[in-house]
Amino acid sequence: MTAHVLTLSCADRIGIVAAVSGHLAGIDGFILDSQQYADLDAGRFFLRVEFRGAGPAFPAAADALRAGFAPVAGRFGCDWSITPRDARMRIVIAVSKGSHCLNDLLHRWKTGDLPVEIVGVVSNHETLRALTEWHGVPFHHLPIVDGDRAAQEAAMLAVVRDGQADLLVLARYMQVLGPDLSAALAGRCINIHHSFLPSFKGARPYARAHDRGVKLIGATAHYVTGDLDEGPIIEQAVERVDHRDTEADLIRIGRDVEAQVLARAVRWAAERRVFLNGHRTVVFR
């Protein structure tokens, strides 16, 4: 039988887990995996359960499964969803000229390692058209014409909507999203940047980091908000460097870390493992 993923978040109170597990037992649901977290400071509760049918009472249709759970969710005021585990999240990737993150995502997707459906790539440059189309993915060149950023971002949002995409992934897209686009994609847009921020903002961060003699470099994947590079963090990683590493070494190492961190963040989002929790996230790894 098809496995499903139930996710929910709500104000914390006694009886949530008992109600969920009791409901699943009552419809012959067999729990495969369950993770939960209570944020005592915020008073919020988060739950992710994978389950499948194990008897005749289990609903055959997904709509019936959701309808049956709705009273439980309503009792606790939950934000919730039930999704088939093999349902692939649809994503659009935004890039500029750097290929390392895009190439990594396309390769993981093409080999079946990344459980998403890439429905398009948008870019303000033509540089990565050949790479994208070689993988059989539509490429949308959306330059900023005469400084009209609003029109360009409206076209980008149209690509997301027309592709029925659940997520926009900024894979080294070297433009700052405007407030309207950030708001329209709240909780649905992931960015990757080097972890020097805020210490080394602006141009040539690796050169300035090298000049300062840093010993750790890394990357951060986060949700995009109206505050530049300050959205809720999903994943981070670092690599140790030393005095022997040149600026070119730092760039090479940093690109590898960026690609790995972004791929993990996209995978966890696609597997419904990431929950927004104010300015933070809960990630059931």
Tab-separated table of C-alpha atoms in Angstrom:
chain	number	residue	atom	x	y	z
A	1	MET	CA	0.000	0.000	0.000
A	2	THR	CA	1.030	3.611	-0.594
A	3	ALA	CA	2.667	5.217	2.428
A	4	HIS	CA	1.599	8.712	3.464
A	5	VAL	CA	3.202	11.544	5.400
A	6	LEU	CA	1.205	13.460	7.991
A	7	THR	CA	2.652	16.759	9.171
A	8	LEU	CA	1.116	19.089	11.706
A	9	SER	CA	1.914	21.988	13.962
A	10	CYS	CA	-0.283	23.602	16.593
A	11	ALA	CA	-0.346	25.127	20.045
A	12	ASP	CA	1.063	22.556	22.446
A	13	ARG	CA	-1.322	20.756	24.774
A	14	ILE	CA	-1.914	17.339	26.296
A	15	GLY	CA	-3.378	14.608	24.118
A	16	ILE	CA	-2.186	15.470	20.590
A	17	VAL	CA	-0.056	12.364	20.059
A	18	ALA	CA	-2.701	10.135	21.622
A	19	ALA	CA	-5.384	11.571	19.348
A	20	VAL	CA	-3.271	11.156	16.200
A	21	SER	CA	-2.081	7.647	16.977
A	22	GLY	CA	-5.555	6.637	18.128
A	23	HIS	CA	-7.099	7.880	14.905
A	24	LEU	CA	-4.546	6.028	12.787
A	25	ALA	CA	-5.122	2.838	14.765
A	26	GLY	CA	-8.861	3.225	14.283
A	27	ILE	CA	-8.523	3.274	10.487
A	28	ASP	CA	-6.035	0.363	10.368
A	29	GLY	CA	-3.093	2.723	9.868
A	30	PHE	CA	0.371	1.305	10.552
A	31	ILE	CA	2.969	3.857	11.711
A	32	LEU	CA	6.314	3.492	9.944
A	33	ASP	CA	8.118	6.466	11.450
A	34	SER	CA	7.176	9.203	13.896
A	35	GLN	CA	9.034	12.303	15.082
A	36	GLN	CA	7.775	15.055	17.345
A	37	TYR	CA	9.048	18.188	19.036
A	38	ALA	CA	7.560	20.486	21.660
A	39	ASP	CA	8.990	24.013	21.703
A	40	LEU	CA	8.368	24.845	25.333
A	41	ASP	CA	9.405	28.486	24.931
A	42	ALA	CA	7.053	29.152	22.026
A	43	GLY	CA	4.347	26.751	23.208
A	44	ARG	CA	4.238	25.050	19.805
A	45	PHE	CA	4.104	21.360	18.924
A	46	PHE	CA	5.375	19.747	15.706
A	47	LEU	CA	4.745	16.224	14.423
A	48	ARG	CA	5.704	14.210	11.350
A	49	VAL	CA	4.337	10.678	10.918
A	50	GLU	CA	4.831	8.233	8.057
A	51	PHE	CA	2.144	5.563	7.879
A	52	ARG	CA	0.421	3.108	5.555
A	53	GLY	CA	-2.706	1.030	5.537
A	54	ALA	CA	-2.666	-2.331	7.270
A	55	GLY	CA	-6.283	-3.463	7.219
A	56	PRO	CA	-9.715	-3.128	5.613
A	57	ALA	CA	-10.705	0.054	7.464
A	58	PHE	CA	-7.960	2.074	5.788
A	59	PRO	CA	-9.429	4.537	3.236
A	60	ALA	CA	-8.612	3.739	-0.370
A	61	ALA	CA	-8.736	7.376	-1.521
A	62	ALA	CA	-6.451	10.163	-0.317
A	63	ASP	CA	-9.371	12.596	-0.069
A	64	ALA	CA	-11.186	10.221	2.272
A	65	LEU	CA	-8.028	9.889	4.349
A	66	ARG	CA	-7.819	13.667	4.732
A	67	ALA	CA	-11.533	14.048	5.411
A	68	GLY	CA	-11.320	11.462	8.170
A	69	PHE	CA	-8.444	13.246	9.883
A	70	ALA	CA	-9.930	16.754	9.600
A	71	PRO	CA	-11.958	16.531	12.869
A	72	VAL	CA	-8.819	15.558	14.798
A	73	ALA	CA	-6.896	18.477	13.323
A	74	GLY	CA	-9.808	20.822	14.001
A	75	ARG	CA	-9.972	19.799	17.647
A	76	PHE	CA	-6.390	20.987	18.201
A	77	GLY	CA	-6.355	23.884	15.719
A	78	CYS	CA	-3.607	22.311	13.603
A	79	ASP	CA	-1.891	23.451	10.459
A	80	TRP	CA	-1.593	20.080	8.754
A	81	SER	CA	-1.283	18.066	5.574
A	82	ILE	CA	-1.412	14.434	4.485
A	83	THR	CA	0.618	13.665	1.364
A	84	PRO	CA	1.529	10.398	-0.373
A	85	ARG	CA	5.159	9.714	0.495
A	86	ASP	CA	6.070	9.186	-3.160
A	87	ALA	CA	4.464	12.486	-4.281
A	88	ARG	CA	7.278	14.594	-5.733
A	89	MET	CA	7.455	18.243	-4.783
A	90	ARG	CA	7.543	20.429	-7.897
A	91	ILE	CA	10.353	22.997	-7.905
A	92	VAL	CA	11.661	25.845	-10.050
A	93	ILE	CA	15.350	26.722	-9.785
A	94	ALA	CA	16.658	30.286	-10.195
A	95	VAL	CA	20.297	30.823	-11.211
A	96	SER	CA	22.595	33.506	-12.588
A	97	LYS	CA	25.962	32.413	-14.032
A	98	GLY	CA	27.386	30.073	-11.379
A	99	SER	CA	26.665	26.464	-12.293
A	100	HIS	CA	27.794	24.414	-9.280
A	101	CYS	CA	24.529	24.326	-7.319
A	102	LEU	CA	22.320	23.958	-10.404
A	103	ASN	CA	24.492	21.175	-11.821
A	104	ASP	CA	24.410	19.318	-8.508
A	105	LEU	CA	20.611	19.548	-8.198
A	106	LEU	CA	20.050	18.486	-11.804
A	107	HIS	CA	22.397	15.515	-11.423
A	108	ARG	CA	20.785	14.353	-8.171
A	109	TRP	CA	17.330	14.709	-9.739
A	110	LYS	CA	18.285	12.928	-12.966
A	111	THR	CA	19.788	9.978	-11.091
A	112	GLY	CA	16.753	9.640	-8.832
A	113	ASP	CA	18.626	10.733	-5.718
A	114	LEU	CA	16.558	13.892	-5.153
A	115	PRO	CA	12.812	13.266	-4.677
A	116	VAL	CA	11.562	16.326	-6.580
A	117	GLU	CA	10.253	17.210	-10.012
A	118	ILE	CA	12.222	20.083	-11.548
A	119	VAL	CA	9.687	21.870	-13.755
A	120	GLY	CA	11.850	24.767	-14.886
A	121	VAL	CA	14.973	26.869	-14.505
A	122	VAL	CA	14.835	30.663	-14.632
A	123	SER	CA	17.837	32.929	-15.067
A	124	ASN	CA	18.723	36.545	-15.726
A	125	HIS	CA	21.496	35.256	-18.047
A	126	GLU	CA	21.680	32.769	-20.931
A	127	THR	CA	24.842	31.145	-19.550
A	128	LEU	CA	23.259	27.951	-18.201
A	129	ARG	CA	20.698	27.265	-20.938
A	130	ALA	CA	22.730	24.434	-22.508
A	131	LEU	CA	23.271	22.663	-19.175
A	132	THR	CA	19.582	22.941	-18.281
A	133	GLU	CA	18.210	21.823	-21.632
A	134	TRP	CA	20.684	18.917	-21.810
A	135	HIS	CA	18.805	17.546	-18.788
A	136	GLY	CA	15.478	18.058	-20.570
A	137	VAL	CA	14.318	20.888	-18.301
A	138	PRO	CA	12.673	24.058	-19.693
A	139	PHE	CA	14.916	27.130	-19.452
A	140	HIS	CA	13.406	30.599	-19.058
A	141	HIS	CA	15.656	33.587	-19.782
A	142	LEU	CA	14.238	36.470	-17.752
A	143	PRO	CA	16.590	39.459	-17.982
A	144	ILE	CA	15.966	42.722	-16.162
A	145	VAL	CA	15.109	45.100	-19.028
A	146	ASP	CA	15.631	48.836	-18.535
A	147	GLY	CA	15.881	48.307	-14.791
A	148	ASP	CA	12.306	47.026	-14.568
A	149	ARG	CA	12.846	44.500	-11.799
A	150	ALA	CA	9.138	44.335	-10.956
A	151	ALA	CA	8.252	43.061	-14.447
A	152	GLN	CA	11.073	40.502	-14.330
A	153	GLU	CA	9.964	39.187	-10.950
A	154	ALA	CA	6.343	39.030	-12.114
A	155	ALA	CA	7.519	36.837	-15.003
A	156	MET	CA	9.450	34.661	-12.567
A	157	LEU	CA	6.392	34.241	-10.376
A	158	ALA	CA	4.371	33.323	-13.473
A	159	VAL	CA	6.820	30.487	-14.217
A	160	VAL	CA	6.343	29.213	-10.663
A	161	ARG	CA	2.558	29.407	-10.919
A	162	ASP	CA	2.301	27.970	-14.442
A	163	GLY	CA	4.506	25.052	-13.408
A	164	GLN	CA	2.365	24.525	-10.298
A	165	ALA	CA	5.632	24.593	-8.355
A	166	ASP	CA	5.654	24.161	-4.601
A	167	LEU	CA	9.107	25.661	-4.125
A	168	LEU	CA	11.479	28.181	-5.710
A	169	VAL	CA	15.153	27.344	-5.115
A	170	LEU	CA	17.714	30.132	-5.459
A	171	ALA	CA	20.791	28.179	-6.555
A	172	ARG	CA	23.261	31.083	-6.504
A	173	TYR	CA	20.783	33.507	-8.042
A	174	MET	CA	22.742	36.715	-7.668
A	175	GLN	CA	19.777	39.068	-7.346
A	176	VAL	CA	17.948	40.245	-4.247
A	177	LEU	CA	14.261	39.359	-4.421
A	178	GLY	CA	11.906	42.286	-4.037
A	179	PRO	CA	9.432	42.476	-1.146
A	180	ASP	CA	6.421	41.537	-3.286
A	181	LEU	CA	8.010	38.339	-4.609
A	182	SER	CA	9.394	37.458	-1.180
A	183	ALA	CA	5.929	37.842	0.323
A	184	ALA	CA	4.241	35.851	-2.464
A	185	LEU	CA	6.654	32.965	-1.884
A	186	ALA	CA	6.820	33.122	1.916
A	187	GLY	CA	7.792	29.690	3.220
A	188	ARG	CA	8.219	28.452	-0.368
A	189	CYS	CA	11.608	29.886	-1.382
A	190	ILE	CA	15.009	28.539	-0.301
A	191	ASN	CA	18.303	30.376	-0.762
A	192	ILE	CA	21.950	29.343	-0.364
A	193	HIS	CA	24.810	31.627	0.623
A	194	HIS	CA	28.278	31.422	2.066
A	195	SER	CA	28.364	31.431	5.857
A	196	PHE	CA	30.559	34.506	6.055
A	197	LEU	CA	27.451	36.642	6.329
A	198	PRO	CA	27.151	39.069	7.956
A	199	SER	CA	30.916	39.363	8.401
A	200	PHE	CA	31.778	39.516	4.688
A	201	LYS	CA	28.830	41.019	2.859
A	202	GLY	CA	29.089	42.303	-0.687
A	203	ALA	CA	31.551	41.515	-3.452
A	204	ARG	CA	34.462	39.039	-3.302
A	205	PRO	CA	33.706	37.551	0.128
A	206	TYR	CA	36.280	34.778	-0.264
A	207	ALA	CA	39.034	37.294	-1.025
A	208	ARG	CA	38.248	39.265	2.113
A	209	ALA	CA	37.909	36.088	4.173
A	210	HIS	CA	41.314	34.951	2.911
A	211	ASP	CA	42.777	38.326	3.801
A	212	ARG	CA	41.463	37.916	7.348
A	213	GLY	CA	42.914	34.414	7.650
A	214	VAL	CA	39.683	32.594	8.488
A	215	LYS	CA	39.943	28.979	9.658
A	216	LEU	CA	36.384	27.882	8.837
A	217	ILE	CA	34.286	28.455	5.744
A	218	GLY	CA	30.855	27.109	4.988
A	219	ALA	CA	27.354	27.656	3.686
A	220	THR	CA	23.832	28.285	4.939
A	221	ALA	CA	20.506	27.316	3.358
A	222	HIS	CA	17.552	29.341	4.573
A	223	TYR	CA	14.046	30.452	3.689
A	224	VAL	CA	13.836	33.804	1.930
A	225	THR	CA	12.138	36.680	3.733
A	226	GLY	CA	11.996	40.421	3.203
A	227	ASP	CA	15.101	40.769	5.410
A	228	LEU	CA	18.157	40.057	3.251
A	229	ASP	CA	19.837	36.751	4.146
A	230	GLU	CA	18.174	36.638	7.559
A	231	GLY	CA	15.396	34.096	6.950
A	232	PRO	CA	14.870	30.924	9.034
A	233	ILE	CA	17.888	28.614	8.682
A	234	ILE	CA	17.329	25.082	7.384
A	235	GLU	CA	20.857	23.657	7.132
A	236	GLN	CA	24.484	24.703	7.579
A	237	ALA	CA	27.894	23.076	7.157
A	238	VAL	CA	31.528	24.135	7.499
A	239	GLU	CA	34.940	23.038	6.282
A	240	ARG	CA	38.250	23.755	7.997
A	241	VAL	CA	40.875	25.711	6.053
A	242	ASP	CA	44.305	27.072	6.986
A	243	HIS	CA	47.103	29.419	5.963
A	244	ARG	CA	48.095	27.260	2.986
A	245	ASP	CA	44.756	27.707	1.219
A	246	THR	CA	44.593	30.399	-1.443
A	247	GLU	CA	41.565	32.448	-2.366
A	248	ALA	CA	40.977	30.013	-5.248
A	249	ASP	CA	41.081	27.112	-2.766
A	250	LEU	CA	38.476	28.792	-0.581
A	251	ILE	CA	36.194	29.344	-3.567
A	252	ARG	CA	36.559	25.709	-4.668
A	253	ILE	CA	35.906	24.332	-1.173
A	254	GLY	CA	33.061	26.767	-0.611
A	255	ARG	CA	31.296	25.770	-3.813
A	256	ASP	CA	31.324	22.109	-2.773
A	257	VAL	CA	29.840	22.967	0.621
A	258	GLU	CA	27.190	25.200	-0.922
A	259	ALA	CA	26.024	22.458	-3.291
A	260	GLN	CA	25.807	19.848	-0.522
A	261	VAL	CA	23.985	22.113	1.929
A	262	LEU	CA	21.459	23.260	-0.667
A	263	ALA	CA	20.766	19.681	-1.787
A	264	ARG	CA	20.095	18.609	1.803
A	265	ALA	CA	17.757	21.536	2.411
A	266	VAL	CA	15.794	20.825	-0.785
A	267	ARG	CA	15.579	17.101	0.030
A	268	TRP	CA	14.280	17.737	3.553
A	269	ALA	CA	11.720	20.233	2.264
A	270	ALA	CA	10.596	17.745	-0.400
A	271	GLU	CA	10.222	15.020	2.209
A	272	ARG	CA	8.082	17.336	4.353
A	273	ARG	CA	10.658	17.400	7.151
A	274	VAL	CA	10.957	21.182	7.563
A	275	PHE	CA	8.578	23.249	9.698
A	276	LEU	CA	8.641	27.006	10.121
A	277	ASN	CA	8.779	28.028	13.772
A	278	GLY	CA	8.837	31.812	13.931
A	279	HIS	CA	12.339	32.967	12.950
A	280	ARG	CA	13.621	29.392	13.193
A	281	THR	CA	12.855	25.999	11.714
A	282	VAL	CA	12.215	22.525	13.051
A	283	VAL	CA	13.886	19.901	10.841
A	284	PHE	CA	13.090	16.217	11.417
A	285	ARG	CA	16.186	14.661	9.872
